[in-house]
PDB file of C-alpha atoms in Angstrom:
ATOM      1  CA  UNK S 912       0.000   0.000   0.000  1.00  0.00           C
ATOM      2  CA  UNK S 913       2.677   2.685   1.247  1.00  0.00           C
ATOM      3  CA  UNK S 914       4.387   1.965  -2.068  1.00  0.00           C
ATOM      4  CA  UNK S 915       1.540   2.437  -4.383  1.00  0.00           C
ATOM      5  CA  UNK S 916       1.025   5.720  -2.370  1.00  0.00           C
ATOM      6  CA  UNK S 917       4.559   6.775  -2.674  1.00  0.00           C
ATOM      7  CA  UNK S 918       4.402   5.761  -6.262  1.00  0.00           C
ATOM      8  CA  UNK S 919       1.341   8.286  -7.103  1.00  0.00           C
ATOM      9  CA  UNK S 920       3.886  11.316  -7.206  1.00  0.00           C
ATOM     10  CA  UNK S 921       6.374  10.305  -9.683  1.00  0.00           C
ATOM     11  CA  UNK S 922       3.552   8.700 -12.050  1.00  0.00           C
ATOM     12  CA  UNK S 923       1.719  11.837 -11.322  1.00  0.00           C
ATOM     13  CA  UNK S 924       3.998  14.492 -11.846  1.00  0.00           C
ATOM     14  CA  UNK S 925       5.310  12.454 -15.024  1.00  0.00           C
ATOM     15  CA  UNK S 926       1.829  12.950 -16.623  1.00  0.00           C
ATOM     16  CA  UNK S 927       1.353  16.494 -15.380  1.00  0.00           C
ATOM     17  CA  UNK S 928       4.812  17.307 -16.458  1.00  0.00           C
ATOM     18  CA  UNK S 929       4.523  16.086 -20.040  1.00  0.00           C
ATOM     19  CA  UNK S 930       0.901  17.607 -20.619  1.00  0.00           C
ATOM     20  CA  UNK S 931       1.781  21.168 -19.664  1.00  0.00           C
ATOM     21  CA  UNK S 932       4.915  20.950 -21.592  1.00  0.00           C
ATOM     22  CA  UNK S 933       2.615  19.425 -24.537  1.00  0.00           C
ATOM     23  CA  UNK S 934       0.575  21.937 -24.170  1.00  0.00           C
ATOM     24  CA  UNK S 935       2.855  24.734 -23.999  1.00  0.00           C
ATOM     25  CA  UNK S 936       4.650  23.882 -26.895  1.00  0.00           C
ATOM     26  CA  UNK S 937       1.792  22.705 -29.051  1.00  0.00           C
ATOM     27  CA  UNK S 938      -0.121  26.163 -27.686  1.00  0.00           C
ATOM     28  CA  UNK S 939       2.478  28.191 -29.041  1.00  0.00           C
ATOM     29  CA  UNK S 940       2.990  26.142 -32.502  1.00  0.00           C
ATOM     30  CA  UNK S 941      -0.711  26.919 -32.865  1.00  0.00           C
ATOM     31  CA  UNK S 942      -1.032  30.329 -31.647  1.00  0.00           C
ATOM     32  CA  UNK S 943       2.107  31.083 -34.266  1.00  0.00           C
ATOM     33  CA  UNK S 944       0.869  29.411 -36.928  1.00  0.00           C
ATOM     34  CA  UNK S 945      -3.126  31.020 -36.629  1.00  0.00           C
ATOM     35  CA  UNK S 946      -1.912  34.323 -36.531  1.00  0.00           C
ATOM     36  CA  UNK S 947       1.737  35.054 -37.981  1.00  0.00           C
ATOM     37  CA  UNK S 948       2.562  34.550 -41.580  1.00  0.00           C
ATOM     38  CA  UNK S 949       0.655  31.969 -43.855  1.00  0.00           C
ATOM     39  CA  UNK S 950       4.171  29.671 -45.025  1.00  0.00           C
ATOM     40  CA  UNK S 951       4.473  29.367 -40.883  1.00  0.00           C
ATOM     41  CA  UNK S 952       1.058  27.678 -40.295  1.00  0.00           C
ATOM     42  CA  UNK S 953       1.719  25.336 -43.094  1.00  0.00           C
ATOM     43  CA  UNK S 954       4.796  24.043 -42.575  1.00  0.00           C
ATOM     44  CA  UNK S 955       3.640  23.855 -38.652  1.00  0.00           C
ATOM     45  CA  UNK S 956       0.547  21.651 -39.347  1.00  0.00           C
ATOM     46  CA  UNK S 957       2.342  19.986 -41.776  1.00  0.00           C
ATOM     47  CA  UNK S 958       5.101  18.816 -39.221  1.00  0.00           C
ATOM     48  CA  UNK S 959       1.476  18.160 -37.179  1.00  0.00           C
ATOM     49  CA  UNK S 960       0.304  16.141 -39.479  1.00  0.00           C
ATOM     50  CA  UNK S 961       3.209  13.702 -39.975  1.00  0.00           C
ATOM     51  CA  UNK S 962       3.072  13.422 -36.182  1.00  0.00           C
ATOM     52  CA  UNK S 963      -0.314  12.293 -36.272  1.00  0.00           C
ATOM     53  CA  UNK S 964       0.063   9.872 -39.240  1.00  0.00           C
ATOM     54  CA  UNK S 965       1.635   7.440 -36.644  1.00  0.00           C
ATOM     55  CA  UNK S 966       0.066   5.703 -33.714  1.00  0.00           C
ATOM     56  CA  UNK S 967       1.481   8.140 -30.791  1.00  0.00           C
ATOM     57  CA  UNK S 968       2.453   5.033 -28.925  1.00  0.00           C
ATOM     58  CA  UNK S 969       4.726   3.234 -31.629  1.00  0.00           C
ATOM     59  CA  UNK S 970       5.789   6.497 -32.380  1.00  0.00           C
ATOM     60  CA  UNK S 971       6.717   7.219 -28.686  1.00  0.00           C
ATOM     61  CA  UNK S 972       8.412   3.405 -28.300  1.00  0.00           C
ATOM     62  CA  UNK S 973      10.372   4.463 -31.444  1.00  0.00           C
ATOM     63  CA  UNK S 974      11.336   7.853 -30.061  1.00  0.00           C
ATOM     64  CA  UNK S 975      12.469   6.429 -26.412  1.00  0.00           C
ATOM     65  CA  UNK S 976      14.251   3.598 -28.081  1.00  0.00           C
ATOM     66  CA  UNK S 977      16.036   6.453 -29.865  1.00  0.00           C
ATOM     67  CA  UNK S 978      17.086   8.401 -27.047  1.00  0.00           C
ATOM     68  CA  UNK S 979      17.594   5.716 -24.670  1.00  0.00           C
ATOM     69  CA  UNK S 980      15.311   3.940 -21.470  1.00  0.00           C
ATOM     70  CA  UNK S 981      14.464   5.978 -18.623  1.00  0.00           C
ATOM     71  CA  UNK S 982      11.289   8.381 -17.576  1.00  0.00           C
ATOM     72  CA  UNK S 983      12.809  11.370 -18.752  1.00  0.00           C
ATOM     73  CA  UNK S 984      13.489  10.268 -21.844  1.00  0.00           C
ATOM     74  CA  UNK S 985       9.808   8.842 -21.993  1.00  0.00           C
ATOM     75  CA  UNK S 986       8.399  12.381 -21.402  1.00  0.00           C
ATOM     76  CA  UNK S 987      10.296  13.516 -23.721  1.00  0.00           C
ATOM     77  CA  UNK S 988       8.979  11.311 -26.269  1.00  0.00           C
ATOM     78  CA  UNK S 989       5.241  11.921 -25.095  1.00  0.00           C
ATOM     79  CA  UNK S 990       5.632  15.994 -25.602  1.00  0.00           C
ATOM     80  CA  UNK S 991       7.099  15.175 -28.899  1.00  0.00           C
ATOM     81  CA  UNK S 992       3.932  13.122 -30.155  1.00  0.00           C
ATOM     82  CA  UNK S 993       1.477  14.935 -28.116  1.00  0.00           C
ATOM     83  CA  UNK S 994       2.184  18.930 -29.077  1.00  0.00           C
ATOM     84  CA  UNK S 995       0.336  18.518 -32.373  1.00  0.00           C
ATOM     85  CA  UNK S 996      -2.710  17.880 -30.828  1.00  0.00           C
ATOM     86  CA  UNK S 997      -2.737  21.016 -28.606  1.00  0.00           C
ATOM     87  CA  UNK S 998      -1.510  22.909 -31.843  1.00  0.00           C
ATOM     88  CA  UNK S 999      -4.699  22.248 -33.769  1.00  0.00           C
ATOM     89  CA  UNK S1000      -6.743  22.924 -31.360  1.00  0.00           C
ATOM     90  CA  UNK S1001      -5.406  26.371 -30.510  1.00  0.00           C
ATOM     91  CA  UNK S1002      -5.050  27.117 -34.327  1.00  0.00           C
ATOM     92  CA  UNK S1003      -8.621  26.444 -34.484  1.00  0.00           C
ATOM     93  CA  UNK S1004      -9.046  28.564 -31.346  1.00  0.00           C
ATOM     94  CA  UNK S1005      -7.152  31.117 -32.450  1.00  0.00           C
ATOM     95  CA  UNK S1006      -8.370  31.326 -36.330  1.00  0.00           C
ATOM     96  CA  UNK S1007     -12.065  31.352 -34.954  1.00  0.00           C
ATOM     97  CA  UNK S1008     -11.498  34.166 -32.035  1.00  0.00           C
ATOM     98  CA  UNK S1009      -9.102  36.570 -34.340  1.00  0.00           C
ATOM     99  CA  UNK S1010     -12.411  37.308 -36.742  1.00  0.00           C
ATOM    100  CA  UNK S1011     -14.516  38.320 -33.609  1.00  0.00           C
ATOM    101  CA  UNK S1012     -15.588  42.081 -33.336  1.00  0.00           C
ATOM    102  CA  UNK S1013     -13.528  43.076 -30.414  1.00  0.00           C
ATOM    103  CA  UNK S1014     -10.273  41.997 -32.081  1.00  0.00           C
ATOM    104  CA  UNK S1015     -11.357  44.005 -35.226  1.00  0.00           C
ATOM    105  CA  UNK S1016     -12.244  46.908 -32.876  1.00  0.00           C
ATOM    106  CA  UNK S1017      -8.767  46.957 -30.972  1.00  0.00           C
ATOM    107  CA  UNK S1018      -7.635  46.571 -34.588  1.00  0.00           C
ATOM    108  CA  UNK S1019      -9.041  49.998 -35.100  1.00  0.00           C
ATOM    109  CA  UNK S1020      -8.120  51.685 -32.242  1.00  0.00           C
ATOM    110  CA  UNK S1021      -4.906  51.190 -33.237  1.00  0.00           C
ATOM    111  CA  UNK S1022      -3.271  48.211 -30.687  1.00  0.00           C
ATOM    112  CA  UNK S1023      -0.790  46.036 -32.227  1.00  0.00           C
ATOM    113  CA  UNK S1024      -1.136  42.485 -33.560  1.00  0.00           C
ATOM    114  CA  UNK S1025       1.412  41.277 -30.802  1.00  0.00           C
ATOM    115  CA  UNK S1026      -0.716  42.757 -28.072  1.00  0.00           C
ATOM    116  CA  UNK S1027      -4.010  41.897 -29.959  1.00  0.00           C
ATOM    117  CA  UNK S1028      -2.882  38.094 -29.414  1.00  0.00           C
ATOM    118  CA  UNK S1029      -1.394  38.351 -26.030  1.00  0.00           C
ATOM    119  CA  UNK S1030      -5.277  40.521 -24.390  1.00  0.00           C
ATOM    120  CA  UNK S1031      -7.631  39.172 -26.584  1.00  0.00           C
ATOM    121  CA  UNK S1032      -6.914  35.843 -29.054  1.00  0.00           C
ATOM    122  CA  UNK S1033      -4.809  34.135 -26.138  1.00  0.00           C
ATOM    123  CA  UNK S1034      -7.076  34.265 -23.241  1.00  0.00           C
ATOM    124  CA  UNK S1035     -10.025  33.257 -25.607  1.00  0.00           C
ATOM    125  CA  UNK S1036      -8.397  30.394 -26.846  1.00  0.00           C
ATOM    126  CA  UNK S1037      -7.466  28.433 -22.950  1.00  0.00           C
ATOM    127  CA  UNK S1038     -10.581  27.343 -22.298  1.00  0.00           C
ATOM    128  CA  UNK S1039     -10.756  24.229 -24.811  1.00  0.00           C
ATOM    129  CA  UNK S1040      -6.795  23.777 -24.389  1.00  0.00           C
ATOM    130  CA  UNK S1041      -7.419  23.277 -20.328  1.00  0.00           C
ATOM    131  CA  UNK S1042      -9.929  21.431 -20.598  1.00  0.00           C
ATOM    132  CA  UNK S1043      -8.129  18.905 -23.006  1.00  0.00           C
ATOM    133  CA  UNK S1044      -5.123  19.048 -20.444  1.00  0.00           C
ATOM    134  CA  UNK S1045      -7.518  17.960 -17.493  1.00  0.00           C
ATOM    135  CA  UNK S1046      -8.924  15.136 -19.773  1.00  0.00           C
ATOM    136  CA  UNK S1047      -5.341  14.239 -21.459  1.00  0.00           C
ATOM    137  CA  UNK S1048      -3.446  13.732 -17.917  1.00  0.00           C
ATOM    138  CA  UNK S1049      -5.273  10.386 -17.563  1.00  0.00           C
ATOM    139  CA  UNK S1050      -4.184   9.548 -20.936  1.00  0.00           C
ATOM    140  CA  UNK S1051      -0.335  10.475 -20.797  1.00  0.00           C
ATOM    141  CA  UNK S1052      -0.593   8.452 -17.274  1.00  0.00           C
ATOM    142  CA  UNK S1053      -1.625   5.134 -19.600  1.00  0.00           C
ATOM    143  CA  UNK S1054       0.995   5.839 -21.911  1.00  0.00           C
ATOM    144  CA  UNK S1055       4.072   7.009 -19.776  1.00  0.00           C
ATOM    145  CA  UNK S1056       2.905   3.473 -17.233  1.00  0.00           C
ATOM    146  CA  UNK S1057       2.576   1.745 -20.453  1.00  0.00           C
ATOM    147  CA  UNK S1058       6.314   2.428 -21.791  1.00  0.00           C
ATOM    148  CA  UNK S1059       7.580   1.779 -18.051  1.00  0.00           C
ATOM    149  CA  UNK S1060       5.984  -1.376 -18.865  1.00  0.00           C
ATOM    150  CA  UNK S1061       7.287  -2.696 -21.445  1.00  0.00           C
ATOM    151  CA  UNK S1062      11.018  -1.511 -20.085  1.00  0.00           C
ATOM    152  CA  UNK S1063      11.222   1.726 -21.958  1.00  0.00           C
ATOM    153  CA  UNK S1064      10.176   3.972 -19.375  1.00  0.00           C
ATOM    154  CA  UNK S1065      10.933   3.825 -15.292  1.00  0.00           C
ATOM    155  CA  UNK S1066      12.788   0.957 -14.797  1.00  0.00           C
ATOM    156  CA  UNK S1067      12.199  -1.623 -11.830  1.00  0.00           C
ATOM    157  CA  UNK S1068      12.107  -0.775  -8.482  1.00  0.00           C
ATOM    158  CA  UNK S1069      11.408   2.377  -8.912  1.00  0.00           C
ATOM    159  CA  UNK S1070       8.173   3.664  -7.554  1.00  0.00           C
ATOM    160  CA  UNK S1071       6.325   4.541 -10.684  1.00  0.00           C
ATOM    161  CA  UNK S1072       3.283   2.441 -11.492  1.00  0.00           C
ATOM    162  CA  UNK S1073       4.055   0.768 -14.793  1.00  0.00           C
ATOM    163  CA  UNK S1074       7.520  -0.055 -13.326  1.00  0.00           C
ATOM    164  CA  UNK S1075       5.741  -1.498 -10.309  1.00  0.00           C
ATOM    165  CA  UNK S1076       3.306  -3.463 -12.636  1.00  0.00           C
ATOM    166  CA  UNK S1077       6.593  -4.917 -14.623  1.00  0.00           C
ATOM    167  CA  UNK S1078       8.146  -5.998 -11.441  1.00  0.00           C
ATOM    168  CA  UNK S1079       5.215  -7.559  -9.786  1.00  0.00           C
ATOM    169  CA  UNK S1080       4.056  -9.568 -12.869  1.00  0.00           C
ATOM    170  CA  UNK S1081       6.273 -12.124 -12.204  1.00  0.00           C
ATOM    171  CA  UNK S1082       5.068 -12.667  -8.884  1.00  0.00           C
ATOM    172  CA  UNK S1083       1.188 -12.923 -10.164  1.00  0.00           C
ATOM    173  CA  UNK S1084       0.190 -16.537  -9.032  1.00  0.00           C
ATOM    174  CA  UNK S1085       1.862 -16.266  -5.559  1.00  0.00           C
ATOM    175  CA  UNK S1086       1.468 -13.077  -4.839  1.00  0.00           C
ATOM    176  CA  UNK S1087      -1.149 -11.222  -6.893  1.00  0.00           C
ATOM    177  CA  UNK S1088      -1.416  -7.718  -4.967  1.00  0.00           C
ATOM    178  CA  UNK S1089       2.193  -6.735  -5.937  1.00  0.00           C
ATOM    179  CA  UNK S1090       1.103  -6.416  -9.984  1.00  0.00           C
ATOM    180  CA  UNK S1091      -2.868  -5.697  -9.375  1.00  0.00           C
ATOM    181  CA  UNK S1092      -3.023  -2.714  -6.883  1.00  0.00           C
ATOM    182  CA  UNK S1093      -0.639  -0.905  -9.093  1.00  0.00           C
ATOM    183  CA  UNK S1094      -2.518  -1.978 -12.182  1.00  0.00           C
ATOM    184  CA  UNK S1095      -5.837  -0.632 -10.331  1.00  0.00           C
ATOM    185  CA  UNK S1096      -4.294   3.069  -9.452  1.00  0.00           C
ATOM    186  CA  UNK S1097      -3.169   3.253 -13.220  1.00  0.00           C
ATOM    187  CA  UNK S1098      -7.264   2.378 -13.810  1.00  0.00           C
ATOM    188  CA  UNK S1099      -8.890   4.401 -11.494  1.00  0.00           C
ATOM    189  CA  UNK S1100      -6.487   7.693 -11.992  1.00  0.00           C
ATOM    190  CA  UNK S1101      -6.944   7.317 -15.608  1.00  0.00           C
TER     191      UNK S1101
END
């Protein structure tokens, strides 16, 4: 029990860690390619769209493989196939809020683009990406557990769920509670 406890912050802050830096990245991808020059957006959603083309999970095994095992190099790998999804959304966000009236008015009274984005399209366009954070921690908690499973991400005996889950499998018909409480925070969390 203590264990599975004590494992909650690393798994935790592993998934909260690699959303927010998902987001951020993926926010300001978007953001820059809704409102600065057209060739920017596409070659930005085009670099989206060949991270999408892959599964994010193979694509996140191949990336970790790449850089070597180890959690950091696992969230690494998650921002790198997550960002695209926070960058549509955002450009979407952004593309939709920069034809509203009150950016057209502080258009007219003269502001500038840069502080157009930054007090108007910017604020207007958090709501959908925090709300995709809140839902996407669960998710990026499956995934980071799932590449500690597998070996790719927290090795054993460290206190990280999917590394607890590896090391406790082979104790499943003696001992079943070392692999299944583990297993069930990963559930219930996600």
């Amino acid at each position: 029990f203590a264990r599975v406890v004590y494992g909650a912050r690393p798994s935790m802050l592993a998934s909260v860690a690699a959303v927010a830096c998902a987001a951020v990245l993926g926010g300001t991808l978007g953001l820059v390619a809704a409102t600065g020059p057209r060739w920017q957006g596409v070659v930005i959603m085009r670099a989206s769209d060949m991270l999408l083309a892959f599964p994010l999970f193979i694509l996140a095994m191949g990336i970790v493989a790449a850089l070597g095992r180890g959690l950091g190099n696992a969230i690494i790998a998650a921002v790198i196939v997550w960002w695209p999804q926070y960058a549509r959304l955002i450009r979407a966000s952004a593309l939709s809020v920069r034809e509203q009236p009150y950016v057209e008015g502080a258009q007219a009274l003269g502001a500038s683009w840069a502080a157009i984005v930054r007090r108007h399209v910017l604020p207007n366009c958090l709501s959908p990406v925090l709300t995709k954070a809140s839902i996407d921690v669960g998710y990026m908690l499956l995934v980071l557990s799932g590449l500690s499973f597998i070996g790719l991400g927290a090795q054993p005996q460290s206190p990280e769920w999917g590394a607890m889950v590896t090391s406790g499998r082979t104790f499943l018909l003696s001992h079943w509670w070392y692999p299944t409480f583990p297993g069930l925070a990963i559930f219930l969390v996600s």
